[in-house]
Amino acid sequence: MGNSYAGQLKSARFEEALHNSIEASLRCSSVVPRPIFSQLYLDPDQHPFSPADVKPKVEDLDKDLVHRYTQNGSLDFSNNLTVNEMEDDEDDEEMSDSNSPPIPYSQKPAPEGSCTTDGFCQAGKDLRLVSLCMEQIDIPAGFLLVGAKSPNLPEHILVCAVDKRFLPDDHGKNALLGFSGNCIGCGERGFRYFTEFSNHINLKLTTQPKKQKHLKYYLVRSSQGVLSKGPLICWKECRSRQSSATCHSIKPNASVSSTVTPENGTTNGYKSGFIQTDAANGNTSQGGKSSTPSSAQARPGNYPLSPRPSYASGDQATMFTSGPPKKRHRGWYPGSPVPQPGSVVPVPTVRPLSRTESLLSAPVPQTPLTGILQPRPIPAGETVIVPENLLSNSGIRPVILIGYGTLPYFYGNVGDIVVSPLLVNCYKIPQLDNKDMEQLGLTGSQLLSVENMILLTIQYLVRLGQHQSRALAESMLTTSEFLKEISYELITGKVSFLASHFKTTSLGDDLDKLLEKMQQRRGDSVVTPFNGDLHEYVSPQEAAAMIPTQNLDIDNETFQIYQPQLTVARKLLSQVCAIADSGSQSLDLGHFSKVDFIIIVPRSEVLVQQTLQRIRQSGVLVDLGLEENGAAYQRAEKYVVRLDNEIQAKFEVFMRRVRQNPYTLFVLVHDNCHVELTSVISGSLSHGEPSHGLADRVINCREVLEAFNLLVLQVSSFPYTLQTQQSRISSSNEVHWIQLDSTEDMSCEGKLYFGLNEYSKSLQWGITSPLLRCDETFEKMVNTLLERYPRLHSMVVRCYLLIQQYSEALMALTTMASLRDHSTPETLSIMDDLISSPGKTKSGRGHMLIIRVPSVQLAMLAKERLQEVRDKLGLQYRFEIILGNPASEVSVATHFVARLKTWRGNEPEEWIPRTYQDLEGLPCIVILTGKDPLGETFPRSLKYCDLRLIDSSYLTRTALEQEVGLACCYVSKEVIRGSTVALDLSGKEQERAAVSENDSDELLIDLERPQSNSSAITGTSGSIVENGVSSSSTVDKSQKQPLTPGFRSPANSTGPEEGVSAGTAGAGETLKQESDSLGPQMASSTTSKPSSSSSSSSSGPRALPWPAGPVQGCRSLHATLPPIVILSKAAYSLLGSQRGGKLPSSASLLPHADVAWVSSLRPLLHKDMGSEEQSLYYRQWTAARQHHADYSNQPDPGSGTRACHPRRLLLTGPPQVGKTGSYLQFLRILFRMLIRLLEVDVYDEGEINTDHSESSGASQSEGEPWPDIESFSKMPFDISVHDPKYSLMSLVYTEKQAGVKQEAIKESRAEEPRKRETVSMMLTKYAAYNTFHHCEQCHHYMDFTSAAQVSDSTLHAFTFSSSMLGEEVQLYFIIPKSKESHFVFSKQGKHLESMRLPLVSDKNLNAVKSPIFTPSSGRHEHGLLNLFHAMEGISHLHLLVVKEYEMPLYRKYWPNHIMLVLPGTFNNAGVGAARFLIKELSYHNLELERNRLEELGVRRQCVWPFIVVMDDSCVLWNMHSAQEQTSQPMEGVSSKNVSLKSVLQHIEATPKIIHYAILGIQKWSSKLAAQSLRVPFSRCHVHDFILLNIDLTQNVQYDFNRYFCEDVDFNLRTNSSGLLICRFNNFSLMKKHIQVGGQRDFIIKPKIMVSESLAPILPLQYVCAPDSEHTLLAAPAQFLLEKFLQHASYKLFPKAIRNFKSPVLAVDCYLNIGPEVAICYISSRPHSSNVNCEGVFFSGLLLYLCDSFVGADLLKKFKFLKGATLCVICQDRSSLRQTIVRLELEDEWQFRLRDEFQTANSSDDKPLYFLTGRHV
């Protein structure tokens, strides 16, 4: 129990008190007995405890209890019933039968056309024994022929065939409950109810049909074969005066069948059948007869244990149950038990516990009991008779809860009882170890035994009293069942007594006559529709013609997505991305280029229209490119489907679209998915429920589960039924609405969400008009009526009362003031507000009241009745009454439609309201019916939500919360803010309070009438002023300023987000009010007297004023208030009892009727649990019931895991929070993301250093496909670098720069942006892709199949000698099996000899000749290495060049690619090394191939000498042509996307190609000018994508040390060697902006880290004086040098800064020494072509690792400025000194010791050394 006093009881005292308490509870009729605990702890005469009593353990308590009842471990009661008592018992029974009048029974009329003749069945076949005595009658095995007596044919016996299991044995015992029989006349079989059978055989009974009364005789065949009357059927127990006597068999066939099928039988879904075994029938070795043991003295004291528990002694247990109940007690008689049988086979239902064990150690049967039970062996006397008139006397069916031990045997009218295992199942607690107990916060000593728990439960149940027991019974029915029950009560006329009760008013007048009288008195006129009193009448024609003022503030049509919706849409999107990235291969987003969707909603016409409206307003169909702008409105309908019988056809059309469009990603949105989530299988068994299993059939069908291009998004406010142990949605795929706690958050532009929690919390605001209410007066009336009509469902009673309440309130407010005291104040104030508010304004706007009536029949009744009262009172133009039936559309009278149209302004003629939101401002009552509310949104004018009918049938969390969910909405921020400050208004708040003057007529009605019987209605006098609250008046539209300067507009004192400004008037002045509205602080106390504004009482209770119209300011926001909700007492006690935390008390209920708790012992939901934690809780502690759609998703028996559908998501958020807008936005951003996946960010930068004044290609004519070698070779080389990526590099000096103004250059270079410009481009079918792209065509190119694993690639060493490196180089090739054809292997097949090269003369359109090399680093995922589409799928040789340490990653992602792995020594090298090795290897391979092919007779020059070297970021290729006149944005340029294949094939077809050293194409830019295209070929630098002639460039090398500018350096070397570089200008290359990997900078860190937090190291610290104490760095020496030079131009070459006429002379190298310096490149090689340097004075000299070609003579040719500087860079200190000497530098340059530097490396890392000097 966990009670700290538990140990202070004497165990005996506890038991005694408990049993006495239960007995008193059972016996008492009026006074509720004192609870057990108050008896124990609060008794005045409590005995003092002895020290021994202080803390006995609970186990001892249990032991003691057992010891009191048992000796030798078995409980022994014996029979002390005397014979006289038994006689009395029998007499009692006889007497009660004769004295009670027979129950009137009306037999169901026979079906039309059937026979009704006595003695014949309804099929017209004769059943009389006289007719059938000679017939041969075939009966099934196990059936007997019996005779039935008809009251109309006393002389005849009717022949029937009855299953003998349902007939008694010789002792009048052991007849199964229920009935099973066949008609032997027509042969119809399987009658399961005797009532049904008696109708069929035309017994025409006037009393309740009972098999015991009407089946009289066994029928036997004589030796002649004649069927005749046999012995009587012994229905009553054969008793004898001697207790040992037995009854002899008089039954023709006394053998008892050993197997009996269970009978499912009673109404309302209860099952009361039992499975019996032989032992249960007492068939022991003694032939079914049992001997009686000797009597032992019974222990005195009455203990009403029913059934009594059984206790174990060793392995045996003896069973006891109570004797038959005495009629006079109407319950279990607490007297002595019946005799104990001699031999019983002990098979207890639940294994009895030994008393020392705690409850949890009990072994538990695997399967909990369900509706059908199997009692164990029962002694012969252990029977309980169900009295015949039990149901008629009590009016309800008693529920017998199985407890501890075995059940007694029931006979008699067993259909009138329900036997339920619910109680015993509660105690089926699995065994727990200490860890589990700890998790539950329990200790072993806190756990009670099963018996004690049951005793306590019984004690609780018997204290419930009559009303609660009725509630308990009603709550056991499912929603469908109780609606059927109500329907049955209405159809059969059971409600007629109740209906007649309500035919008179509370004053006793005949209601109909009264209404007629009122109608006659009124004549033809009706109450004025609006802008007038209830006593003003006009003619109907006048009423219909009245036109209200237009209301321009309606914002229905504007669809906005607010910040929370955006956030949640993004959460959904990121979850979809997470699925795609999970590696489960279940979703490939790169595959799709389009998004399509379908939304499935429950069966609600309004919900369909509402969803259509949202789709149309959001424009999502046009945004997704699904529909054209004009057609989207009409076409929206195909995207919303409701779950009705037509769904199958519509859904098949949708699935056909899914199949036919594999590149479209479809999203199936299942909105309100918690509704009707029953399985298809249970649906086929259900009783014609139209929507049973439909959702399951659609959502869980195989096609949906398997479609790779279909996402399922289930959306629900109450997702608990989807969060079970069998859930099909992974918990990681749940997306929860963001927490809405923060009042500061401008969540919806000044509106805040007001949901269930806010309603619960609002009760603590201390306002006179709470938002959540319980109508106590109504509840008292209901209780009185429920006692008077015990057989009707409470909802029927409540509904009839509610109709009367509203009817009388209408009459009281219009014509019969005397009825006011008979309406509850709540009902009266609601009706008063509803019918008076339209009268106050010219606009005629009013409020909406929802009355929730789940039963359609009751709702129709309510609508008819209220409409009749309204019309008779002449209010038909004042307010509308609408039946909100999910099955039908909204129907509104034409004059109200006209009014709505006027308010809305510009609606077309044929417009009619289709959703509840369309009814904004209409004064109306909506009677909302249907099993569940289905997510319909209500207008802001909804003011009252009447849920008084929602009572004990709604005791699951989903059922209750979705009812209150009707009222949830967004409200003006002031409501919540104001209410939170309300309890403590500071002076500051009071100063800010608005001041206003109100007409008494226009006061708002206080929302709660004072609880008094006075007839004054609030709202007609100053009652609100007494409460200290009034509404502020809205300024007339023409008045923008306050009327007097004395009262400042409160807008001045409020922040922008609070700026709901209301105009104020000076004292005595009155504003003409269009509508009531909120002041700036809705909850602050405002009064109608300006003078009292500062002293108004703020501590008193407050009323919330309700705005009837718009509020000025705050972006024309309407001040929206939460509706007022009126609950039944049961619902109020659950929802209104929140004390802190986020969850109302309803959270502790069973989450949904379709799920069950896994264990009754479980931790409670913590009050602060968020929705994610709640989900995990429900997934652990609930399981789907058998009829639930998820029930079939059981865990895999082997692994224990269950299948979650990988492409299924669940979006959960509170009701009306904006989930529809959110998922529509999700569709939009999902599409954008797919487009984004189909888009690529490419660099878009214009060329730099351009000078279009001179045309370098004048000799070339336009439009020629290839260059002419003769004229091309005469063109000068454009030495300037134009690639924009080099905008921050040193200029290359040209002769032209000698004449350029320095300032101009300086300015243009200063403007260069550091961030590179990109633009988004659509990927085309010719793009290169990274590893994220998958498609059918290229998957074989990308992935290896299971057959070809990684191991199928082979590793081959390839060695060659390099003159540059001066050593042998060993590279490794990784060659997949599929690519081996590109290589030549030795005869043994082991050794790699060469890579095959084609011939120059080869002409194959399905191949390119040049091998493609792509160096890549750090981009194993993001590098664009998939060239399948770019090459149009043709054969090509592609080699990835990777560093050794990165090889495993590249091999994992690109298993089908050939890898060229650089030696480990190059792991830290730059891009220069990769290009150097590619070129060296290719030349070596060219020589090998020439040698190989020469042997085959091919000339050496005929072997193809080109390779392609391209970056891993080349994405798209374009072809351009210049046009004279065009409207293209790229003026005069037409371009189209082409494949890499076509570019390469075109360039490879260049005439005399082998005479070109390098060929390339230009970089794409949106600024590509037609002028640049008029020069089809340029002789200039090429980058990033080149065809390299390795034969011609054999002696020109890449600098393998380089990290930057290696291509500029190589181009300059190539050009100076006199070789041709050609750029094709009619092709361009797009390069993707990839944010990872590539030529990235090293992170420069100290070699030895002293502390973690060091300041960043600056580039000037990358060098230091040799042998100094400088911090040494962990980075390659060359990298440090190049980085240092980029930033050190001011220090190294001060004379060169912005002095482009005097560049720095660089011999045999181009190095970037900063953007403000120009470099003049000179080659030292003989016969090289160099720039003309005549007359140039150089500002500096840069010598970098110079070789022997550089001599003193060469340098002496050049002139230097005075003060020019020198920088000599060498590999080591000694070579530095040698170089100085060899080049005779000391002759012209002055050196100092301190001018020697080294890169800041340790000596192990081989630092570079350099010396600086000054020109003398």
Short mmCIF file of C-alpha atoms in Angstrom, two decimals, residues 957-1071:
data_model
loop_
_atom_site.label_atom_id
_atom_site.label_comp_id
_atom_site.label_asym_id
_atom_site.label_seq_id
_atom_site.Cartn_x
_atom_site.Cartn_y
_atom_site.Cartn_z
CA ARG A 957 -7.89 10.32 -22.58
CA THR A 958 -8.47 10.63 -26.32
CA ALA A 959 -12.28 10.65 -26.05
CA LEU A 960 -12.33 13.31 -23.35
CA GLU A 961 -9.56 15.56 -24.63
CA GLN A 962 -10.82 15.63 -28.21
CA GLU A 963 -14.16 16.93 -26.97
CA VAL A 964 -12.53 19.87 -25.18
CA GLY A 965 -10.27 20.21 -28.21
CA LEU A 966 -13.28 21.75 -29.98
CA ALA A 967 -12.71 24.95 -28.01
CA CYS A 968 -8.93 25.18 -28.43
CA CYS A 969 -7.82 28.12 -30.53
CA TYR A 970 -5.40 31.01 -30.88
CA VAL A 971 -6.26 33.98 -28.69
CA SER A 972 -5.06 37.54 -28.45
CA LYS A 973 -1.84 37.73 -26.49
CA GLU A 974 -3.41 40.09 -23.98
CA VAL A 975 -5.79 37.39 -22.78
CA ILE A 976 -3.04 35.25 -21.37
CA ARG A 977 -0.68 38.02 -20.41
CA GLY A 978 -3.46 39.96 -18.76
CA SER A 979 -4.69 36.97 -16.90
CA THR A 980 -1.31 36.13 -15.51
CA VAL A 981 -0.83 39.63 -14.13
CA ALA A 982 -4.42 39.80 -12.96
CA LEU A 983 -3.79 38.38 -9.54
CA ASP A 984 -1.30 41.07 -8.64
CA LEU A 985 -1.79 44.27 -10.58
CA SER A 986 0.99 46.69 -9.81
CA GLY A 987 0.32 50.40 -9.84
CA LYS A 988 2.03 50.59 -13.19
CA GLU A 989 -0.46 48.17 -14.69
CA GLN A 990 -3.32 50.19 -13.26
CA GLU A 991 -1.98 53.38 -14.78
CA ARG A 992 -1.93 51.69 -18.15
CA ALA A 993 -5.54 50.65 -17.84
CA ALA A 994 -7.72 52.19 -20.48
CA VAL A 995 -10.48 54.53 -19.47
CA SER A 996 -13.83 54.39 -21.18
CA GLU A 997 -17.42 55.38 -20.87
CA ASN A 998 -20.00 52.75 -21.73
CA ASP A 999 -23.65 52.96 -22.46
CA SER A 1000 -25.47 50.68 -20.08
CA ASP A 1001 -27.10 49.00 -23.08
CA GLU A 1002 -23.75 48.13 -24.52
CA LEU A 1003 -22.21 46.58 -21.46
CA LEU A 1004 -20.88 43.14 -22.03
CA ILE A 1005 -22.78 40.36 -20.39
CA ASP A 1006 -20.99 38.94 -17.41
CA LEU A 1007 -20.34 35.39 -18.44
CA GLU A 1008 -21.62 33.88 -15.25
CA ARG A 1009 -24.88 34.78 -13.62
CA PRO A 1010 -24.76 35.12 -9.84
CA GLN A 1011 -26.04 31.95 -8.20
CA SER A 1012 -29.35 33.31 -7.10
CA ASN A 1013 -32.96 32.86 -8.08
CA SER A 1014 -33.51 36.52 -8.82
CA SER A 1015 -34.90 37.09 -12.25
CA ALA A 1016 -32.51 39.90 -13.12
CA ILE A 1017 -30.29 38.94 -15.98
CA THR A 1018 -26.74 40.19 -15.83
CA GLY A 1019 -25.76 42.48 -18.58
CA THR A 1020 -28.75 44.80 -18.33
CA SER A 1021 -27.37 46.85 -15.48
CA GLY A 1022 -23.99 47.75 -14.10
CA SER A 1023 -23.11 44.33 -12.72
CA ILE A 1024 -19.88 44.36 -14.60
CA VAL A 1025 -18.82 47.58 -13.01
CA GLU A 1026 -19.29 45.90 -9.66
CA ASN A 1027 -16.83 43.28 -10.81
CA GLY A 1028 -14.43 46.00 -11.70
CA VAL A 1029 -14.30 45.20 -15.39
CA SER A 1030 -15.69 46.85 -18.44
CA SER A 1031 -14.90 46.75 -22.08
CA SER A 1032 -13.24 49.61 -23.86
CA SER A 1033 -15.09 51.19 -26.69
CA THR A 1034 -13.69 51.08 -30.16
CA VAL A 1035 -13.24 54.38 -31.87
CA ASP A 1036 -15.59 54.99 -34.74
CA LYS A 1037 -13.69 54.42 -37.98
CA SER A 1038 -13.62 58.15 -38.69
CA GLN A 1039 -12.14 59.00 -35.31
CA LYS A 1040 -8.46 58.31 -35.21
CA GLN A 1041 -7.46 60.57 -32.29
CA PRO A 1042 -8.59 60.54 -28.65
CA LEU A 1043 -11.31 63.12 -28.15
CA THR A 1044 -9.65 65.07 -25.37
CA PRO A 1045 -5.99 65.73 -24.80
CA GLY A 1046 -6.45 64.89 -21.17
CA PHE A 1047 -6.70 61.16 -21.83
CA ARG A 1048 -3.82 59.80 -23.85
CA SER A 1049 -4.41 56.82 -26.10
CA PRO A 1050 -3.10 53.70 -24.37
CA ALA A 1051 -1.35 52.80 -27.60
CA ASN A 1052 1.32 55.27 -26.53
CA SER A 1053 2.10 53.33 -23.41
CA THR A 1054 2.10 49.84 -24.82
CA GLY A 1055 4.85 48.10 -26.73
CA PRO A 1056 4.40 47.39 -30.43
CA GLU A 1057 3.31 43.84 -29.80
CA GLU A 1058 0.70 45.00 -27.32
CA GLY A 1059 -0.57 47.81 -29.45
CA VAL A 1060 -4.22 46.89 -29.47
CA SER A 1061 -5.22 50.48 -29.08
CA ALA A 1062 -8.69 51.41 -28.13
CA GLY A 1063 -9.97 54.96 -28.39
CA THR A 1064 -11.11 56.60 -25.20
CA ALA A 1065 -13.64 59.32 -24.55
CA GLY A 1066 -13.65 62.17 -22.10
CA ALA A 1067 -16.04 62.19 -19.16
CA GLY A 1068 -19.62 62.66 -20.14
CA GLU A 1069 -18.93 62.09 -23.83
CA THR A 1070 -20.28 58.96 -25.41
CA LEU A 1071 -18.80 57.14 -28.33
#
